Amino acid sequence: MNNKEVLLKLNNLKTYFPVEKGVFKRTVAHVRAVDGVDIEIYKGETLGLVGESGCGKTTLGKSILQLVKPTEGEVIYNFDGEKKDLNKLSDKEMMKARKRMQIVFQDPQSSLNPSFTIFGSLQDPLKVFGVKSKAKRKKIIGDLLEAVNLRREYMNRYPHEFSGGQRQRVGIARALSVEPELIVCDEAVSALDVSIQAQVLKLLQDLKEERNLTYLFITHDLSVVEYISDRIAVMYLGKIVELADADDLYKNTLHPYTEALLSAIPVADLDHKTDRIILEGNVPSPIDPPSGCPFHPRCHKRISKCSKVVPELKKYIIDGKEHYAACHLMD
Ligand code: SF4
């Protein structure tokens, strides 16, 4: 029985994008980017969300923050005990709710205006959320830059004067500026060199402890997510196919897709090297996903039932812990 406090709960969340054709832009199909996700994010945890590119992870993050409008389902947010569906908030209510949740993108360069100094870019969210005095904004931004291990005086510099790792620290400082409780990190370290990745991951970890943050950490890289996550959800073609505590996912892998992803991680220790499972082909089109288990055309363990029946995400107890998987082999 789990008694952690839930900050966010997704109920059968779906985000579809119409595919339009012809002069009259008739909708002929839908891209099912997020296709029925049920998941909870606990207060103070880091939930890693992994999968190949095109599996719907980024759309799921954006759907939570209402940066894209979900098609169906609920995004229930716990506002200090009062639970509300973000999909149903008015624009004014959502504006207030945004203060609680922020996003850090993969490429901070594209989210920082090149013609603004860092002070210029970072003061916008503070203005929006009512910090009227310029002196106060300067003080807050200086403190934020120090919190992400940059110098206060860097607020007078322009984005091009920073390295990739420094720009990502600025991106994190901007997300922190409105004192959020949830941060969606969307491939936040993927563009960085390995040594800089480690520094930024350590920074995120430290900030989480200091500020009691909750992270949804989206990445295609399972070696990165292991370090930072408390739990990990694996996504394939818009659906969660496995979810477990981070250690447990690596130790007691249940889903063949997760197995294949894990087998692709380079291992330095040759004694613990596993054979790489080569996934056949690419992720199928989310416009016309395969019947039955969406992973079946690429699965190295498929059985006849797999192409006919959709496996449900079911709970199993392994080593005394909850572990979810959507695979017929578990039956
Ligand atoms: Fe593979 Fe079948 Fe399990 Fe899908 S349900 S992951 S195809 S074994």
Short mmCIF file of C-alpha atoms and ligand atoms in Angstrom, two decimals:
data_model
loop_
_atom_site.label_atom_id
_atom_site.label_comp_id
_atom_site.label_asym_id
_atom_site.label_seq_id
_atom_site.Cartn_x
_atom_site.Cartn_y
_atom_site.Cartn_z
CA MET A 1 0.00 0.00 0.00
CA ASN A 2 1.47 3.30 -1.08
CA ASN A 3 0.75 6.38 1.06
CA LYS A 4 2.83 9.04 -0.73
CA GLU A 5 1.05 12.30 -1.51
CA VAL A 6 0.00 12.55 -5.16
CA LEU A 7 0.80 15.90 -6.81
CA LEU A 8 -0.51 15.04 -10.25
CA LYS A 9 -2.71 12.26 -11.60
CA LEU A 10 -3.39 11.52 -15.25
CA ASN A 11 -6.57 9.62 -16.02
CA ASN A 12 -6.82 8.06 -19.48
CA LEU A 13 -5.06 11.07 -21.01
CA LYS A 14 -5.17 11.25 -24.80
CA THR A 15 -3.69 13.89 -27.08
CA TYR A 16 -4.43 13.40 -30.76
CA PHE A 17 -3.46 15.74 -33.60
CA PRO A 18 -5.63 15.87 -36.73
CA VAL A 19 -4.09 15.03 -40.11
CA GLU A 20 -5.73 17.35 -42.65
CA LYS A 21 -5.87 16.94 -46.41
CA GLY A 22 -7.07 18.89 -49.46
CA VAL A 23 -8.17 22.48 -50.02
CA PHE A 24 -10.90 22.18 -47.39
CA LYS A 25 -8.49 20.74 -44.86
CA ARG A 26 -10.64 17.72 -44.17
CA THR A 27 -9.47 15.64 -41.19
CA VAL A 28 -8.57 12.25 -42.65
CA ALA A 29 -6.81 10.69 -39.64
CA HIS A 30 -5.30 11.43 -36.24
CA VAL A 31 -1.78 11.20 -34.86
CA ARG A 32 -2.27 9.46 -31.51
CA ALA A 33 0.69 11.06 -29.74
CA VAL A 34 -0.59 10.24 -26.23
CA ASP A 35 -3.02 7.35 -26.24
CA GLY A 36 -4.61 6.66 -22.86
CA VAL A 37 -2.03 7.34 -20.14
CA ASP A 38 -2.85 6.68 -16.47
CA ILE A 39 -0.07 7.70 -14.14
CA GLU A 40 0.54 9.43 -10.80
CA ILE A 41 3.42 11.73 -9.89
CA TYR A 42 4.17 11.91 -6.17
CA LYS A 43 5.18 15.07 -4.36
CA GLY A 44 8.97 15.37 -4.11
CA GLU A 45 9.82 12.51 -6.50
CA THR A 46 11.59 12.44 -9.83
CA LEU A 47 9.63 10.39 -12.31
CA GLY A 48 11.73 9.50 -15.34
CA LEU A 49 9.86 9.12 -18.63
CA VAL A 50 11.80 7.24 -21.31
CA GLY A 51 11.29 5.91 -24.82
CA GLU A 52 12.60 6.37 -28.35
CA SER A 53 12.01 9.67 -30.10
CA GLY A 54 8.50 9.86 -31.53
CA CYS A 55 6.94 7.77 -28.75
CA GLY A 56 4.93 10.73 -27.33
CA LYS A 57 7.01 11.70 -24.26
CA THR A 58 7.33 15.38 -25.12
CA THR A 59 3.65 15.65 -26.04
CA LEU A 60 2.77 14.05 -22.71
CA GLY A 61 4.88 16.66 -20.85
CA LYS A 62 3.31 19.49 -22.83
CA SER A 63 -0.19 18.07 -22.32
CA ILE A 64 0.35 18.09 -18.55
CA LEU A 65 1.37 21.76 -18.66
CA GLN A 66 -1.49 22.51 -21.08
CA LEU A 67 1.00 23.77 -23.68
CA VAL A 68 -0.95 21.49 -26.00
CA LYS A 69 -4.59 20.82 -25.26
CA PRO A 70 -5.35 17.15 -24.48
CA THR A 71 -8.13 15.56 -26.53
CA GLU A 72 -9.59 13.45 -23.73
CA GLY A 73 -9.01 12.43 -20.13
CA GLU A 74 -8.01 14.28 -16.97
CA VAL A 75 -4.92 16.01 -15.57
CA ILE A 76 -5.75 16.23 -11.87
CA TYR A 77 -3.47 18.63 -9.98
CA ASN A 78 -3.31 18.75 -6.20
CA PHE A 79 -3.51 22.48 -5.26
CA ASP A 80 -2.56 22.13 -1.57
CA GLY A 81 -5.28 19.55 -0.99
CA GLU A 82 -7.79 20.87 -3.53
CA LYS A 83 -7.77 18.62 -6.61
CA LYS A 84 -8.71 20.17 -9.94
CA ASP A 85 -8.61 19.01 -13.56
CA LEU A 86 -6.23 21.36 -15.43
CA ASN A 87 -8.14 20.64 -18.66
CA LYS A 88 -11.17 22.37 -17.16
CA LEU A 89 -9.52 25.50 -15.70
CA SER A 90 -10.39 28.91 -17.16
CA ASP A 91 -7.53 30.86 -18.79
CA LYS A 92 -7.27 33.01 -15.66
CA GLU A 93 -7.12 29.99 -13.34
CA MET A 94 -4.56 28.28 -15.61
CA MET A 95 -2.43 31.42 -15.59
CA LYS A 96 -2.28 31.19 -11.79
CA ALA A 97 -1.62 27.45 -11.93
CA ARG A 98 1.34 27.99 -14.28
CA LYS A 99 3.28 29.50 -11.41
CA ARG A 100 3.38 26.01 -9.89
CA MET A 101 4.72 24.19 -12.96
CA GLN A 102 7.53 25.06 -15.30
CA ILE A 103 9.49 23.42 -18.12
CA VAL A 104 13.19 23.19 -19.00
CA PHE A 105 13.78 22.47 -22.68
CA GLN A 106 16.56 20.56 -24.42
CA ASP A 107 17.83 23.60 -26.26
CA PRO A 108 17.95 26.62 -23.94
CA GLN A 109 19.31 28.68 -26.84
CA SER A 110 15.94 28.52 -28.60
CA SER A 111 14.03 29.53 -25.45
CA LEU A 112 16.26 32.54 -24.68
CA ASN A 113 15.82 35.67 -26.79
CA PRO A 114 19.27 36.32 -28.36
CA SER A 115 18.75 40.10 -28.29
CA PHE A 116 17.95 40.17 -24.54
CA THR A 117 20.45 39.98 -21.71
CA ILE A 118 19.85 37.20 -19.19
CA PHE A 119 18.27 39.79 -16.90
CA GLY A 120 15.92 40.75 -19.77
CA SER A 121 14.88 37.13 -20.34
CA LEU A 122 14.56 36.13 -16.70
CA GLN A 123 12.63 39.16 -15.54
CA ASP A 124 9.61 38.43 -17.79
CA PRO A 125 8.11 35.62 -15.70
CA LEU A 126 8.73 37.65 -12.54
CA LYS A 127 6.85 40.62 -14.03
CA VAL A 128 3.99 38.39 -15.10
CA PHE A 129 3.69 37.04 -11.56
CA GLY A 130 3.70 40.50 -9.97
CA VAL A 131 7.28 41.38 -8.92
CA LYS A 132 6.94 45.09 -9.75
CA SER A 133 10.19 46.54 -8.39
CA LYS A 134 13.18 46.31 -10.75
CA ALA A 135 15.60 46.25 -7.80
CA LYS A 136 13.75 43.25 -6.39
CA ARG A 137 13.80 41.48 -9.77
CA LYS A 138 17.58 42.08 -9.94
CA LYS A 139 18.05 40.64 -6.47
CA ILE A 140 15.92 37.55 -7.27
CA ILE A 141 17.71 36.94 -10.60
CA GLY A 142 21.15 37.36 -8.96
CA ASP A 143 20.16 34.85 -6.27
CA LEU A 144 18.84 32.43 -8.91
CA LEU A 145 22.04 32.61 -10.94
CA GLU A 146 24.04 31.85 -7.81
CA ALA A 147 21.68 28.95 -7.03
CA VAL A 148 22.60 27.38 -10.38
CA ASN A 149 26.32 28.04 -9.80
CA LEU A 150 26.66 31.06 -12.09
CA ARG A 151 27.87 34.52 -11.10
CA ARG A 152 25.34 37.26 -10.34
CA GLU A 153 26.97 39.65 -12.80
CA TYR A 154 26.26 37.21 -15.66
CA MET A 155 22.75 38.67 -15.75
CA ASN A 156 24.18 41.43 -17.96
CA ARG A 157 25.45 38.99 -20.58
CA TYR A 158 23.72 37.78 -23.75
CA PRO A 159 22.92 34.08 -24.43
CA HIS A 160 25.68 33.72 -27.08
CA GLU A 161 28.29 34.57 -24.43
CA PHE A 162 27.59 31.30 -22.56
CA SER A 163 28.62 27.68 -23.16
CA GLY A 164 25.91 25.02 -23.67
CA GLY A 165 26.11 23.90 -20.04
CA GLN A 166 25.91 27.49 -18.75
CA ARG A 167 22.91 28.21 -20.96
CA GLN A 168 21.16 25.16 -19.56
CA ARG A 169 21.84 26.49 -16.04
CA VAL A 170 20.21 29.78 -17.14
CA GLY A 171 17.24 27.75 -18.43
CA ILE A 172 16.95 26.06 -15.04
CA ALA A 173 17.24 29.44 -13.25
CA ARG A 174 14.41 30.77 -15.38
CA ALA A 175 12.21 27.79 -14.53
CA LEU A 176 12.95 28.35 -10.83
CA SER A 177 12.21 32.07 -10.96
CA VAL A 178 8.52 31.71 -10.09
CA GLU A 179 9.19 29.14 -7.35
CA PRO A 180 7.37 26.20 -8.98
CA GLU A 181 6.69 22.87 -7.32
CA LEU A 182 6.73 20.76 -10.51
CA ILE A 183 9.35 21.04 -13.27
CA VAL A 184 9.11 19.11 -16.53
CA CYS A 185 12.69 18.59 -17.77
CA ASP A 186 12.31 17.77 -21.46
CA GLU A 187 15.59 16.19 -22.69
CA ALA A 188 17.20 18.84 -20.46
CA VAL A 189 20.71 17.36 -20.60
CA SER A 190 20.58 15.50 -23.93
CA ALA A 191 22.43 18.17 -25.91
CA LEU A 192 25.30 18.44 -23.39
CA ASP A 193 28.68 16.69 -23.27
CA VAL A 194 28.81 13.77 -20.83
CA SER A 195 30.91 15.62 -18.20
CA ILE A 196 28.63 18.69 -18.33
CA GLN A 197 25.57 16.39 -18.22
CA ALA A 198 26.81 15.02 -14.90
CA GLN A 199 27.21 18.54 -13.47
CA VAL A 200 23.73 19.63 -14.55
CA LEU A 201 22.17 16.41 -13.22
CA LYS A 202 23.89 16.98 -9.87
CA LEU A 203 22.60 20.57 -9.86
CA LEU A 204 19.04 19.39 -10.56
CA GLN A 205 19.36 16.84 -7.76
CA ASP A 206 20.64 19.45 -5.27
CA LEU A 207 17.91 21.97 -6.22
CA LYS A 208 15.29 19.29 -5.76
CA GLU A 209 16.43 18.65 -2.19
CA GLU A 210 16.82 22.35 -1.32
CA ARG A 211 13.52 23.48 -2.82
CA ASN A 212 11.38 20.38 -2.37
CA LEU A 213 10.76 20.12 -6.11
CA THR A 214 9.02 17.40 -8.09
CA TYR A 215 10.43 16.51 -11.53
CA LEU A 216 9.05 14.79 -14.59
CA PHE A 217 12.35 13.97 -16.30
CA ILE A 218 11.84 13.17 -19.99
CA THR A 219 14.69 11.56 -21.92
CA HIS A 220 15.48 8.96 -24.55
CA ASP A 221 18.62 8.01 -22.59
CA LEU A 222 18.16 5.25 -20.01
CA SER A 223 21.68 5.68 -18.64
CA VAL A 224 20.88 9.31 -17.68
CA VAL A 225 17.49 8.58 -16.17
CA GLU A 226 18.81 5.91 -13.81
CA TYR A 227 20.95 8.44 -11.94
CA ILE A 228 18.23 10.97 -11.28
CA SER A 229 14.92 9.07 -11.05
CA ASP A 230 13.03 7.60 -8.11
CA ARG A 231 10.66 5.80 -10.49
CA ILE A 232 10.79 5.28 -14.25
CA ALA A 233 7.95 5.01 -16.77
CA VAL A 234 8.69 3.55 -20.20
CA MET A 235 6.57 4.85 -23.06
CA TYR A 236 5.94 3.29 -26.46
CA LEU A 237 3.61 4.65 -29.17
CA GLY A 238 1.68 6.91 -26.81
CA LYS A 239 1.24 4.35 -24.01
CA ILE A 240 3.05 3.52 -20.77
CA VAL A 241 4.31 -0.05 -21.11
CA GLU A 242 6.30 -0.41 -17.87
CA LEU A 243 6.56 1.58 -14.62
CA ALA A 244 8.60 0.77 -11.51
CA ASP A 245 11.06 2.09 -8.95
CA ALA A 246 14.27 2.96 -10.79
CA ASP A 247 16.37 0.17 -9.21
CA ASP A 248 13.62 -2.33 -9.74
CA LEU A 249 13.18 -1.47 -13.43
CA TYR A 250 16.85 -2.23 -14.07
CA LYS A 251 16.99 -5.29 -11.82
CA ASN A 252 13.62 -6.94 -12.58
CA THR A 253 12.80 -5.77 -16.10
CA LEU A 254 9.44 -7.15 -17.23
CA HIS A 255 8.73 -5.65 -20.64
CA PRO A 256 10.62 -6.77 -23.78
CA TYR A 257 10.79 -3.15 -25.01
CA THR A 258 12.50 -2.02 -21.79
CA GLU A 259 14.84 -5.03 -22.09
CA ALA A 260 15.82 -3.92 -25.58
CA LEU A 261 16.40 -0.31 -24.47
CA LEU A 262 18.52 -1.44 -21.51
CA SER A 263 20.57 -3.81 -23.65
CA ALA A 264 21.61 -0.83 -25.79
CA ILE A 265 23.28 1.02 -22.87
CA PRO A 266 27.06 0.83 -23.21
CA VAL A 267 28.56 -1.08 -20.25
CA ALA A 268 32.15 -0.44 -19.12
CA ASP A 269 32.29 -3.64 -17.00
CA LEU A 270 32.74 -6.50 -19.50
CA ASP A 271 31.77 -9.11 -16.85
CA HIS A 272 28.28 -7.59 -16.71
CA LYS A 273 27.85 -7.05 -20.42
CA THR A 274 24.53 -8.31 -21.82
CA ASP A 275 23.81 -9.19 -25.45
CA ARG A 276 22.32 -6.27 -27.29
CA ILE A 277 18.75 -6.83 -28.49
CA ILE A 278 18.42 -5.18 -31.87
CA LEU A 279 14.97 -3.65 -32.35
CA GLU A 280 13.65 -4.38 -35.84
CA GLY A 281 12.65 -1.26 -37.81
CA ASN A 282 11.51 2.08 -36.46
CA VAL A 283 8.66 3.07 -34.14
CA PRO A 284 5.49 2.50 -36.27
CA SER A 285 3.34 5.47 -37.26
CA PRO A 286 1.11 6.73 -34.45
CA ILE A 287 -1.47 7.51 -37.17
CA ASP A 288 -2.14 3.82 -37.72
CA PRO A 289 -0.65 1.88 -34.79
CA PRO A 290 -0.33 -1.92 -35.07
CA SER A 291 -3.21 -4.06 -33.80
CA GLY A 292 -2.96 -5.82 -30.43
CA CYS A 293 0.25 -4.98 -28.60
CA PRO A 294 1.63 -1.92 -30.42
CA PHE A 295 5.16 -3.29 -29.91
CA HIS A 296 4.46 -6.70 -31.51
CA PRO A 297 6.01 -6.07 -34.98
CA ARG A 298 9.38 -5.38 -33.28
CA CYS A 299 9.14 -7.68 -30.28
CA HIS A 300 11.70 -10.49 -29.98
CA LYS A 301 9.37 -12.43 -27.64
CA ARG A 302 5.99 -12.07 -29.36
CA ILE A 303 3.44 -14.88 -29.24
CA SER A 304 0.35 -15.36 -31.42
CA LYS A 305 -1.97 -13.48 -29.04
CA CYS A 306 0.22 -10.35 -29.28
CA SER A 307 -1.04 -9.16 -32.68
CA LYS A 308 -4.69 -9.57 -31.66
CA VAL A 309 -5.18 -8.46 -28.06
CA VAL A 310 -4.03 -5.17 -26.49
CA PRO A 311 -2.21 -5.96 -23.22
CA GLU A 312 -3.36 -3.90 -20.23
CA LEU A 313 -0.95 -2.14 -17.90
CA LYS A 314 -1.25 -4.38 -14.82
CA LYS A 315 0.20 -4.19 -11.33
CA TYR A 316 2.60 -6.91 -10.08
CA ILE A 317 4.36 -7.09 -6.73
CA ILE A 318 8.03 -7.94 -7.17
CA ASP A 319 10.44 -8.04 -4.22
CA GLY A 320 7.61 -6.41 -2.22
CA LYS A 321 7.35 -3.43 -4.58
CA GLU A 322 4.70 -2.30 -7.06
CA HIS A 323 5.79 -2.89 -10.66
CA TYR A 324 3.51 -2.22 -13.66
CA ALA A 325 3.83 -3.79 -17.10
CA ALA A 326 1.69 -4.22 -20.20
CA CYS A 327 2.75 -7.55 -21.68
CA HIS A 328 0.91 -10.85 -22.32
CA LEU A 329 3.96 -12.84 -21.19
CA MET A 330 3.24 -11.75 -17.63
CA ASP A 331 -0.08 -13.64 -17.71
FE1 SF4 B 1 6.07 -8.57 -26.88
FE2 SF4 B 1 3.66 -9.68 -26.81
FE3 SF4 B 1 4.66 -8.62 -24.61
FE4 SF4 B 1 3.87 -7.07 -26.63
S1 SF4 B 1 2.56 -8.37 -25.38
S2 SF4 B 1 5.73 -6.86 -25.46
S3 SF4 B 1 4.45 -8.28 -28.38
S4 SF4 B 1 5.45 -10.38 -25.73
#
